[in-house]
Coordinates of C-alpha atoms in Angstrom, one line a residue:
X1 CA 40.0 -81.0 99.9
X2 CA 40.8 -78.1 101.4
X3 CA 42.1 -79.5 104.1
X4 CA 44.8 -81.4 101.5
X5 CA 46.0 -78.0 100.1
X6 CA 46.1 -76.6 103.5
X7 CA 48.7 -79.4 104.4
X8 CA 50.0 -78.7 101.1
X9 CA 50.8 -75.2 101.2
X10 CA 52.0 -75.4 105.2
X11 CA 54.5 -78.1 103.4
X12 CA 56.0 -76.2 100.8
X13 CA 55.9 -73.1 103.4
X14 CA 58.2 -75.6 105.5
X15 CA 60.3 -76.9 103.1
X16 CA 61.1 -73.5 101.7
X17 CA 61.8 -72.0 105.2
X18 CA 64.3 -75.1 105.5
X19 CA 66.1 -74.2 102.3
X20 CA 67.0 -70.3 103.8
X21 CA 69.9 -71.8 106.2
X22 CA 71.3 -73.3 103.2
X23 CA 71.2 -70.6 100.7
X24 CA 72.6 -68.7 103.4
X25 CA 75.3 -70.7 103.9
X26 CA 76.3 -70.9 100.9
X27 CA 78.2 -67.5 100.0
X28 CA 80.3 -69.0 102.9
X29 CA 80.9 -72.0 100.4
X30 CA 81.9 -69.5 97.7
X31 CA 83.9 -67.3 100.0
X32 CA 86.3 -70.6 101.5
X33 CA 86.6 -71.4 97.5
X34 CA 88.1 -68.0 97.0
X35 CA 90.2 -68.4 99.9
X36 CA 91.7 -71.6 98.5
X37 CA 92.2 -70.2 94.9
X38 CA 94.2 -66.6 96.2
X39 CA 96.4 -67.9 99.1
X40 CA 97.7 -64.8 101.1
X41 CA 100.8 -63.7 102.0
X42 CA 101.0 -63.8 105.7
X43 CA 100.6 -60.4 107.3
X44 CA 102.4 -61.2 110.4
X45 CA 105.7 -61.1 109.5
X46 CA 107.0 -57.8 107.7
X47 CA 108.1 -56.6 104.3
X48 CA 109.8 -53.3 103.4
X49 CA 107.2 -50.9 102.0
X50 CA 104.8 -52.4 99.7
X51 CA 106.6 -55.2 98.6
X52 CA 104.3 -58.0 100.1
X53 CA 101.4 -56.2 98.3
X54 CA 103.9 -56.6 95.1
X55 CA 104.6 -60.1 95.2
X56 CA 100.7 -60.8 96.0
X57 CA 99.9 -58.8 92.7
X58 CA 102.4 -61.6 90.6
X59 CA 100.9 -64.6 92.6
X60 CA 97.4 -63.4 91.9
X61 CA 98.0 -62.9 88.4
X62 CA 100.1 -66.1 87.5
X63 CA 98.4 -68.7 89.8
X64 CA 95.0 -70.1 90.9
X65 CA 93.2 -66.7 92.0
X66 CA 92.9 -65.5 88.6
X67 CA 93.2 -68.8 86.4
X68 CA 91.3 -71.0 88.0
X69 CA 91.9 -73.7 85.3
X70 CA 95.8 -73.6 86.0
X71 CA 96.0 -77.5 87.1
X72 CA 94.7 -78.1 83.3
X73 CA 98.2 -76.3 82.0
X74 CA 101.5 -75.7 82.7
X75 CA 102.2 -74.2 86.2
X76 CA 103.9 -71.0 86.5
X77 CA 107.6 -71.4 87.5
X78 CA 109.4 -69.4 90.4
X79 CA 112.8 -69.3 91.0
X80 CA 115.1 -68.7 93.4
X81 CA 118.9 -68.3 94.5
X82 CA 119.7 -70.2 97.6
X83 CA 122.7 -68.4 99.5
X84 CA 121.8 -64.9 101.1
X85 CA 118.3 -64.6 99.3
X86 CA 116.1 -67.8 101.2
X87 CA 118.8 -67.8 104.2
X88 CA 121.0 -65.3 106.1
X89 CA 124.7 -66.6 105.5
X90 CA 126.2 -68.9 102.8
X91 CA 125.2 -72.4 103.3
X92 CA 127.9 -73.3 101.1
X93 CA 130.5 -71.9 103.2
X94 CA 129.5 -73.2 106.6
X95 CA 129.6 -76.8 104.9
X96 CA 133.0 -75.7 104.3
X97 CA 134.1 -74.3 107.3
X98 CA 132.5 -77.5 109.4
X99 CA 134.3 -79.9 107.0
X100 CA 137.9 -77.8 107.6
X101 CA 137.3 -78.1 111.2
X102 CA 136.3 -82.1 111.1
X103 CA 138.7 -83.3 108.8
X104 CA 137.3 -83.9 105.6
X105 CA 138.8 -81.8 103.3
X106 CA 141.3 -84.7 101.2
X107 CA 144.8 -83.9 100.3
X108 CA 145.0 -84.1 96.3
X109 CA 148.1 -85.4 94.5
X110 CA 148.5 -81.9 93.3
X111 CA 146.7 -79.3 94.0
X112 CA 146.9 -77.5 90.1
X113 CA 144.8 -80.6 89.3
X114 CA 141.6 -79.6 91.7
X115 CA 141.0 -76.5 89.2
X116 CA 142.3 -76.2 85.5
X117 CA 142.5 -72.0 86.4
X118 CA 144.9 -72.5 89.4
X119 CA 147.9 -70.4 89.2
X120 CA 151.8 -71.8 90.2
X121 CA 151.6 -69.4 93.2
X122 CA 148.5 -71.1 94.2
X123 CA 150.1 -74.4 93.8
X124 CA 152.6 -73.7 95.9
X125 CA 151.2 -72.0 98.9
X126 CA 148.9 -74.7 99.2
X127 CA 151.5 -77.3 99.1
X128 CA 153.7 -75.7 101.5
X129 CA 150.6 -74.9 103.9
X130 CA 149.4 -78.5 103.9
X131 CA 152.5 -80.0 103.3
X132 CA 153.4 -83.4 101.8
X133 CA 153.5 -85.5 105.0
X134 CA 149.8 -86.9 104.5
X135 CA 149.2 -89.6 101.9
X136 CA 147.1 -89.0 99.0
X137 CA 143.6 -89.1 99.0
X138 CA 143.7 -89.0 102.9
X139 CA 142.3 -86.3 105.7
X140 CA 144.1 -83.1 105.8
X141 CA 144.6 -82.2 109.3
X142 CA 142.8 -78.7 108.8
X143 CA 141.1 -78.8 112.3
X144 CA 144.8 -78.3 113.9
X145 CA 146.6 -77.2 110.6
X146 CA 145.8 -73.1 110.7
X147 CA 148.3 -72.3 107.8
X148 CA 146.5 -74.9 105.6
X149 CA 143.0 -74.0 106.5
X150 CA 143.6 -70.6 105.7
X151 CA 145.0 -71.1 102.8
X152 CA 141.6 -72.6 101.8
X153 CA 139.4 -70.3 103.2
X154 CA 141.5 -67.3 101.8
X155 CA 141.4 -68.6 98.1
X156 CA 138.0 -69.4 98.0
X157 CA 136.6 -66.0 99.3
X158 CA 139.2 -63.8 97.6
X159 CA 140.6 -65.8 94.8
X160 CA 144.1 -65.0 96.4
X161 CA 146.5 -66.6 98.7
X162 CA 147.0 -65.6 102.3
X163 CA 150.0 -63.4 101.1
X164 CA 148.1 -61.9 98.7
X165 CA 149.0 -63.8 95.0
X166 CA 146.6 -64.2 92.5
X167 CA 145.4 -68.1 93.0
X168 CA 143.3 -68.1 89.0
X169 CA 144.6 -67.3 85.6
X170 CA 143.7 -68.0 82.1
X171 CA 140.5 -67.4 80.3
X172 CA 136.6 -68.3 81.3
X173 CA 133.9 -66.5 80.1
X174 CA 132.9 -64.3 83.3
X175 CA 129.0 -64.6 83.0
X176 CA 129.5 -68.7 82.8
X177 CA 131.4 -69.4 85.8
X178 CA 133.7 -68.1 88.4
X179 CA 136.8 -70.7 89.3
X180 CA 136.4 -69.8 93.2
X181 CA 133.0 -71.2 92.9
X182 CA 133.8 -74.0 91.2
X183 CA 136.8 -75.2 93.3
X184 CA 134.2 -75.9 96.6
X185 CA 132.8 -79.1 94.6
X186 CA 136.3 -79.8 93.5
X187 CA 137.7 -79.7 97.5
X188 CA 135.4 -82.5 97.8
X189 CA 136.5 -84.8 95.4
X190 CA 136.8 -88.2 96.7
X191 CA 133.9 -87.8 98.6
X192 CA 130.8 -89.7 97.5
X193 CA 127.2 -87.6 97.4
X194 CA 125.9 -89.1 100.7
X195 CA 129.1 -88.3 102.7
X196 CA 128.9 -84.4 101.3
X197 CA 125.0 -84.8 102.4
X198 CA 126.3 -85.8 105.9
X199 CA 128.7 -83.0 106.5
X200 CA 126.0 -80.7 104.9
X201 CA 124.1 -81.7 107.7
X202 CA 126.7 -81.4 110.2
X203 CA 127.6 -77.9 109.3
X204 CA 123.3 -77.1 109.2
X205 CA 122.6 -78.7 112.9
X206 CA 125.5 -76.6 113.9
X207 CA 124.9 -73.3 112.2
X208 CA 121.3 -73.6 113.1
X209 CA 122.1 -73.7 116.7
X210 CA 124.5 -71.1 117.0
X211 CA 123.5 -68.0 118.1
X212 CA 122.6 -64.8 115.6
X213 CA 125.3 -63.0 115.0
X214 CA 127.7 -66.0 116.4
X215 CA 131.2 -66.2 114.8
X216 CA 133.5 -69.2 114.6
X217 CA 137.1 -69.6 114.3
X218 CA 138.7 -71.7 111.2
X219 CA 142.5 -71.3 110.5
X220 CA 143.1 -67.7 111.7
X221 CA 139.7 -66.5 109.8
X222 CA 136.8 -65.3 111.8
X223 CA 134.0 -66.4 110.3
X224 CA 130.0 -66.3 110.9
X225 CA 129.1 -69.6 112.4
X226 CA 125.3 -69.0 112.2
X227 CA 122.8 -69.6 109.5
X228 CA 118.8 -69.1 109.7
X229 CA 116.2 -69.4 107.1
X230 CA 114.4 -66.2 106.1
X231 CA 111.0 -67.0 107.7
X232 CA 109.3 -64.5 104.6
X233 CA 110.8 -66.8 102.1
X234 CA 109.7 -69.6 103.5
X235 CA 106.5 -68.2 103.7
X236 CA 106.4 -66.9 100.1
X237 CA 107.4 -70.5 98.6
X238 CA 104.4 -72.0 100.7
X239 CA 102.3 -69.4 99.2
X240 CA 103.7 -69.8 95.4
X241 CA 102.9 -73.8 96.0
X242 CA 99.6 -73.2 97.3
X243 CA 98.7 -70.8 93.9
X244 CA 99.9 -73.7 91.5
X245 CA 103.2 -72.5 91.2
X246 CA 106.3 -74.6 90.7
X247 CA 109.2 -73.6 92.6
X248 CA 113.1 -74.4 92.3
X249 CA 116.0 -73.4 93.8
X250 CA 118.9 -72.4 91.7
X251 CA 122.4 -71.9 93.7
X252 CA 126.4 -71.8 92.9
X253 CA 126.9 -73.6 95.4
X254 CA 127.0 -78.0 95.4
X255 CA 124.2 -79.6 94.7
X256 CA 124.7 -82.1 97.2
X257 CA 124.9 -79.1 100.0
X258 CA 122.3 -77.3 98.8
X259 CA 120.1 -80.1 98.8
X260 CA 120.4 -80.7 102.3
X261 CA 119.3 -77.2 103.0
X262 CA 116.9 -77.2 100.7
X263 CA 114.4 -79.8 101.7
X264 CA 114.2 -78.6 105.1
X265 CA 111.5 -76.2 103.1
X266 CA 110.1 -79.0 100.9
X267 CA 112.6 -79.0 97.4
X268 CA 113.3 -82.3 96.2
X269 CA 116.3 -82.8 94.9
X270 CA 114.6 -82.2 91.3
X271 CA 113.9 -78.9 92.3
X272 CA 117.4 -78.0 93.3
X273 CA 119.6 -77.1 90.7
X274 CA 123.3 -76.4 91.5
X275 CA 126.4 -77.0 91.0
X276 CA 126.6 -81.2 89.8
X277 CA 129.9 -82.7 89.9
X278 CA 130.9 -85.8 87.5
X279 CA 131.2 -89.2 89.3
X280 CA 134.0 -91.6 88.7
X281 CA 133.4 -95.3 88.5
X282 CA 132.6 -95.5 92.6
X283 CA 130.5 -92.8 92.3
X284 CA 132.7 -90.4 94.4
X285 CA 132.9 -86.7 93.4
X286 CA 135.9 -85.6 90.7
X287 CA 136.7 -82.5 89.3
X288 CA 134.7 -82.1 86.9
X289 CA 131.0 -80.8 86.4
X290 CA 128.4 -81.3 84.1
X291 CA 128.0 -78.9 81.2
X292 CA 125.1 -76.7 80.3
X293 CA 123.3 -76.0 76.8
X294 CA 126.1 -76.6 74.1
X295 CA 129.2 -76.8 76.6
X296 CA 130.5 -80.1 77.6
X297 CA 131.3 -81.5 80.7
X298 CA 134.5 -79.6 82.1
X299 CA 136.2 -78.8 85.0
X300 CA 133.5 -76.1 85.4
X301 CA 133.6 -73.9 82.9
X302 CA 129.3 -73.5 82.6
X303 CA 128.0 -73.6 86.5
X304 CA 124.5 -71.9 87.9
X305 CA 126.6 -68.3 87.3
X306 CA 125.0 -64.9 86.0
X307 CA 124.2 -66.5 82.3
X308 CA 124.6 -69.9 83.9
X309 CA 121.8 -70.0 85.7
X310 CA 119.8 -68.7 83.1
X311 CA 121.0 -71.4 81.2
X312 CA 120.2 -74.1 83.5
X313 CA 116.9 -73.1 84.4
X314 CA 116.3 -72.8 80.3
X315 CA 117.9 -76.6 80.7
X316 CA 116.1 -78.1 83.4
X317 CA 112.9 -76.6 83.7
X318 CA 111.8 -76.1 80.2
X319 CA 113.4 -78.4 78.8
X320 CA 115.6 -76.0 75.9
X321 CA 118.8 -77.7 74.5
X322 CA 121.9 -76.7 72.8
X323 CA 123.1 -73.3 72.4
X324 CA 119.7 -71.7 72.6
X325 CA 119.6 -72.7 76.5
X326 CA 121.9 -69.4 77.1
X327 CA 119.5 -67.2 75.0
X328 CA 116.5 -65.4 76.6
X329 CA 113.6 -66.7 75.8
X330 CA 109.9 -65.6 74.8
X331 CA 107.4 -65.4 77.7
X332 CA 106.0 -68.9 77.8
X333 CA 109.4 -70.1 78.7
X334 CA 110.2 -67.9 81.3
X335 CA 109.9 -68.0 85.3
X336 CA 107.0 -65.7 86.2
X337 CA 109.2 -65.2 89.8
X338 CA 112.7 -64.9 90.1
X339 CA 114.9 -64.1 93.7
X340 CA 118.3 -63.2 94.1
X341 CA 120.6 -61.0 95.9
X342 CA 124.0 -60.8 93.5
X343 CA 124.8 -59.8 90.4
X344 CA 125.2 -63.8 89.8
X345 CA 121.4 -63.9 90.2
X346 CA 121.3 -60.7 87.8
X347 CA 120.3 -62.7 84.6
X348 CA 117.7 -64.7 85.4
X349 CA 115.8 -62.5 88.1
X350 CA 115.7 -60.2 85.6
X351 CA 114.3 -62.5 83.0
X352 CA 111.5 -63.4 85.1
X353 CA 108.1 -61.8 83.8
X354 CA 106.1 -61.0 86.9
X355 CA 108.4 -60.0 89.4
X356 CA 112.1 -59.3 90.3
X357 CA 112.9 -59.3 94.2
X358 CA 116.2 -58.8 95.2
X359 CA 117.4 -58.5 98.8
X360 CA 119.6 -55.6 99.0
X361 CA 123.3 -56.7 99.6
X362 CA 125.0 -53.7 98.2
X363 CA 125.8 -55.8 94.8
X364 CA 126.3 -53.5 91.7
X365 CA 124.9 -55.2 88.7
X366 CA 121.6 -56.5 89.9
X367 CA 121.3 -53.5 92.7
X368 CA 121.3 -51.4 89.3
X369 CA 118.8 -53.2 87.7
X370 CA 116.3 -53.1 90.4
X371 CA 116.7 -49.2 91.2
X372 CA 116.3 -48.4 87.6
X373 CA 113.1 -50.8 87.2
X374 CA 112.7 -50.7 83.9
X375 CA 109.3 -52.3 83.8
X376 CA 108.1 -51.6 87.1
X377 CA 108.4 -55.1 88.9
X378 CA 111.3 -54.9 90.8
X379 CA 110.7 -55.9 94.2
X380 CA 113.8 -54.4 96.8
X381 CA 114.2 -55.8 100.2
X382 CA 116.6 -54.9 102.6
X383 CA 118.2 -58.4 104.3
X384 CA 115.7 -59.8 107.0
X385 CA 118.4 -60.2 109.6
X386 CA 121.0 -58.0 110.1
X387 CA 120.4 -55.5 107.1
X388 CA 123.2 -53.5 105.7
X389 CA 123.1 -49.7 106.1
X390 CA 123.0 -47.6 103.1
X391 CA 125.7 -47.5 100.7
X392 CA 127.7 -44.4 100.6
X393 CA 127.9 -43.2 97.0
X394 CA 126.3 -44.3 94.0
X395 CA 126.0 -47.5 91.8
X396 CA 128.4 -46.7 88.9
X397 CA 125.2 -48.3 86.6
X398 CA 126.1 -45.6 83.7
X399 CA 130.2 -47.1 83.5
X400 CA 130.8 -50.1 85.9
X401 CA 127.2 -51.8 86.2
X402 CA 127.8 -54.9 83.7
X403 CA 130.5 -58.1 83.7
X404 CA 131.5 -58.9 80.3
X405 CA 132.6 -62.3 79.3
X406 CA 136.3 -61.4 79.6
X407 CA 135.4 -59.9 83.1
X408 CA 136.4 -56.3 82.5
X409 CA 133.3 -53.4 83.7
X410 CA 131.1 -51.9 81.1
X411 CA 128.0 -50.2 81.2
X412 CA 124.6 -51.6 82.3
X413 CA 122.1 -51.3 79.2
X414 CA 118.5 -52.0 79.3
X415 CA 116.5 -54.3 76.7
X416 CA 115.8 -51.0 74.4
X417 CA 119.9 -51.0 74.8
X418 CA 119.8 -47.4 76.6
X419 CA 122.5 -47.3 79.7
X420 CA 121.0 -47.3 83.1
X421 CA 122.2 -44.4 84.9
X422 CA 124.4 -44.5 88.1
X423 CA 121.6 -45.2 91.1
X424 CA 121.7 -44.6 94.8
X425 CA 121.1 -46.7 97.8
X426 CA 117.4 -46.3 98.0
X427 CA 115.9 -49.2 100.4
X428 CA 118.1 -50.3 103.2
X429 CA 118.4 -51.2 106.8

């Protein structure tokens, strides 16, 4: 017998000996499960100040690390402007600049009917620049054709003709839509989706392989020819997915162009909202664009603009119709994450309610909101490549900071309606 509880006891000893490497182990266990619930930042590739510490405050708060029950209820939304604020350069224009220098720009019957704002002076220096000779709905010879190229280029960056006329007129409500941003969809027309994808792509494999800081000749314009993805953005969307975020882009530019870009870093085209043109029976682009909220389809009078985007995001993502798409709405139906980098991102980064990052291009309206940081969020960056130096002067915040509808300056005002006072160029290259 006593033999038996000898063995006995020298068992259990055994077995409980046995048990230590597992209890051991198995903080280890708990520790990976932490690691999976907060995904980190990366801490090899550099943020101004404390931002990264700033952003990992909102992606601790709003996703898996501190509501570990988040794939049981709606995912926290982040999003972001395309152009300038998840690249360095304006995907939009090197689609355009590749197409002018391929050929694949086609010549309209007139060209007052590619935007309803065009002006006569428009009209005609784009008619005498790309003359007549060319049969409608065929190639403009752009690649050889400098006057016509320019002509282009110079009304959609300036909204003026090469000799200095104005190239829009009329009325549009300013925070809705800007008619040089809605013409690059309507240059297209003719064009089916796929064939814009394709020169997308063209104009990516190219400005991808040029060198930083590379410029390009189109017309008589010199031109950056390079464009790279921010490698901290690309980081920080990984990091949002991995916390139970969901992510969109939202960009002035074409849909179709942005959604080439785009899913190089994993958007479908779901998660891209931009600029969507109306197709005619062949399903070839026109000139016209789907509506937001309560505005109808038009020739692009409610685009992914200040309030337009905003109202698209209210439209797409949660799902609010009618008028009440353009209206802010209460927390629950709000992006927790918003990132821009103009004052056409200024409405709805600023709705977002965990953080507001902005890379810093100099750009009044939203340049004034972050400085002021009304409720402590803002998140400044200077640009990743190539930052600008800092602005001479000051923001005019106080008199200049806001776009009204009818596009004349006013004052920037807070929520408590207060006006923000003029700010200086704090964080910069």
């Amino acid at each position: 017998m006593r033999r038996s509880a000898l063995a006995l006891g020298l068992a259990t000893a055994a077995l409980l000996v046995g048990s230590v490497p597992a209890t051991a182990a198995a903080p280890a266990r708990t520790e990976q499960s932490h690691a999976d619930r907060c995904p980190q930042l990366s801490r090899d590739l550099p943020w101004y100040g404390h931002n990264r510490a700033k952003l990992q405050r909102t992606i601790d708060e709003r996703g898996t690390c501190e509501n570990p029950g988040l794939a049981h209820g709606r995912a926290p939304v982040a999003a972001f402007d395309w152009d300038n604020t998840m690249t360095k350069n304006d995907v939009t224009d090197a689609t355009l600049n590749w197409s002018l220098l391929n050929d694949k720009i086609l010549r309209p019957a007139h060209w007052r009917d590619t935007s309803k704002w065009m002006t006569p002076a428009a009209d005609r220096a784009l008619t005498a620049a790309c003359g007549t000779s060319v049969p409608v709905g065929a190639p403009l010879p752009t690649s050889t054709d400098a006057d016509c190229a320019d002509e282009i280029l110079q009304i959609r960056a300036e909204a003026k003709t090469m000799s200095g006329q104005e190239a829009f007129s009329g009325t549009w409500n300013h925070r809705r839509t800007v008619p040089e941003y809605a013409w690059v969809p309507q240059l297209f027309a003719g064009h089916t989706e796929d064939e814009v994808r394709a020169y997308a792509a063209a104009g990516r494999k190219a400005a991808l392989a040029a060198p930083v800081g590379a410029t390009v000749k189109v017309g008589t314009h010199t031109l950056p020819a390079y464009v790279r993805y921010y490698d901290q953005q690309k980081d920080l969307v990984r990091t949002l997915r991995k916390a139970g975020f969901d992510v969109y882009i939202v960009s002035a530019g074409s849909k179709p162009v942005a959604e080439v870009w785009s899913r190089a870093i994993g958007f479908d085209r779901a998660h891209t909202i931009a600029i969507r043109s109306i197709l005619d029976d062949e399903q070839k682009l026109t000139y016209r664009t789907q509506g937001c909220g309560d505005m109808p389809d038009s020739q692009g009078d409610a685009i992914p603009y200040i309030d337009g985007k905003r109202c698209w995001i209210n439209q797409e993502i949660f799902h609010i119709k009618g008028a009440e798409a353009w209206r802010k709405q209460d927390p629950a139906h709000r992006i927790a994450l918003g990132g821009g980098d103009a004052d056409t991102d200024s409405t709805f980064v600023a709705d977002a309610t965990g953080a507001h990052l902005v890379i810093n291009r100099n750009k009044t309206e939203v340049m004034c909101r972050g400085y002021d940081n009304a409720d402590g969020r803002w998140v400044i960056n200077p640009m990743f490549i190539d930052p600008l130096p800092r602005k001479s002067g000051s923001y005019p915040c106080a008199t200049q900071g806001y776009i009204n509808t009818d596009g004349v300056l006013g004052p920037l005002r807070r929520p408590d309606t207060t006006v923000v006072p003029d700010q200086t160029d704090r964080i910069h290259g």
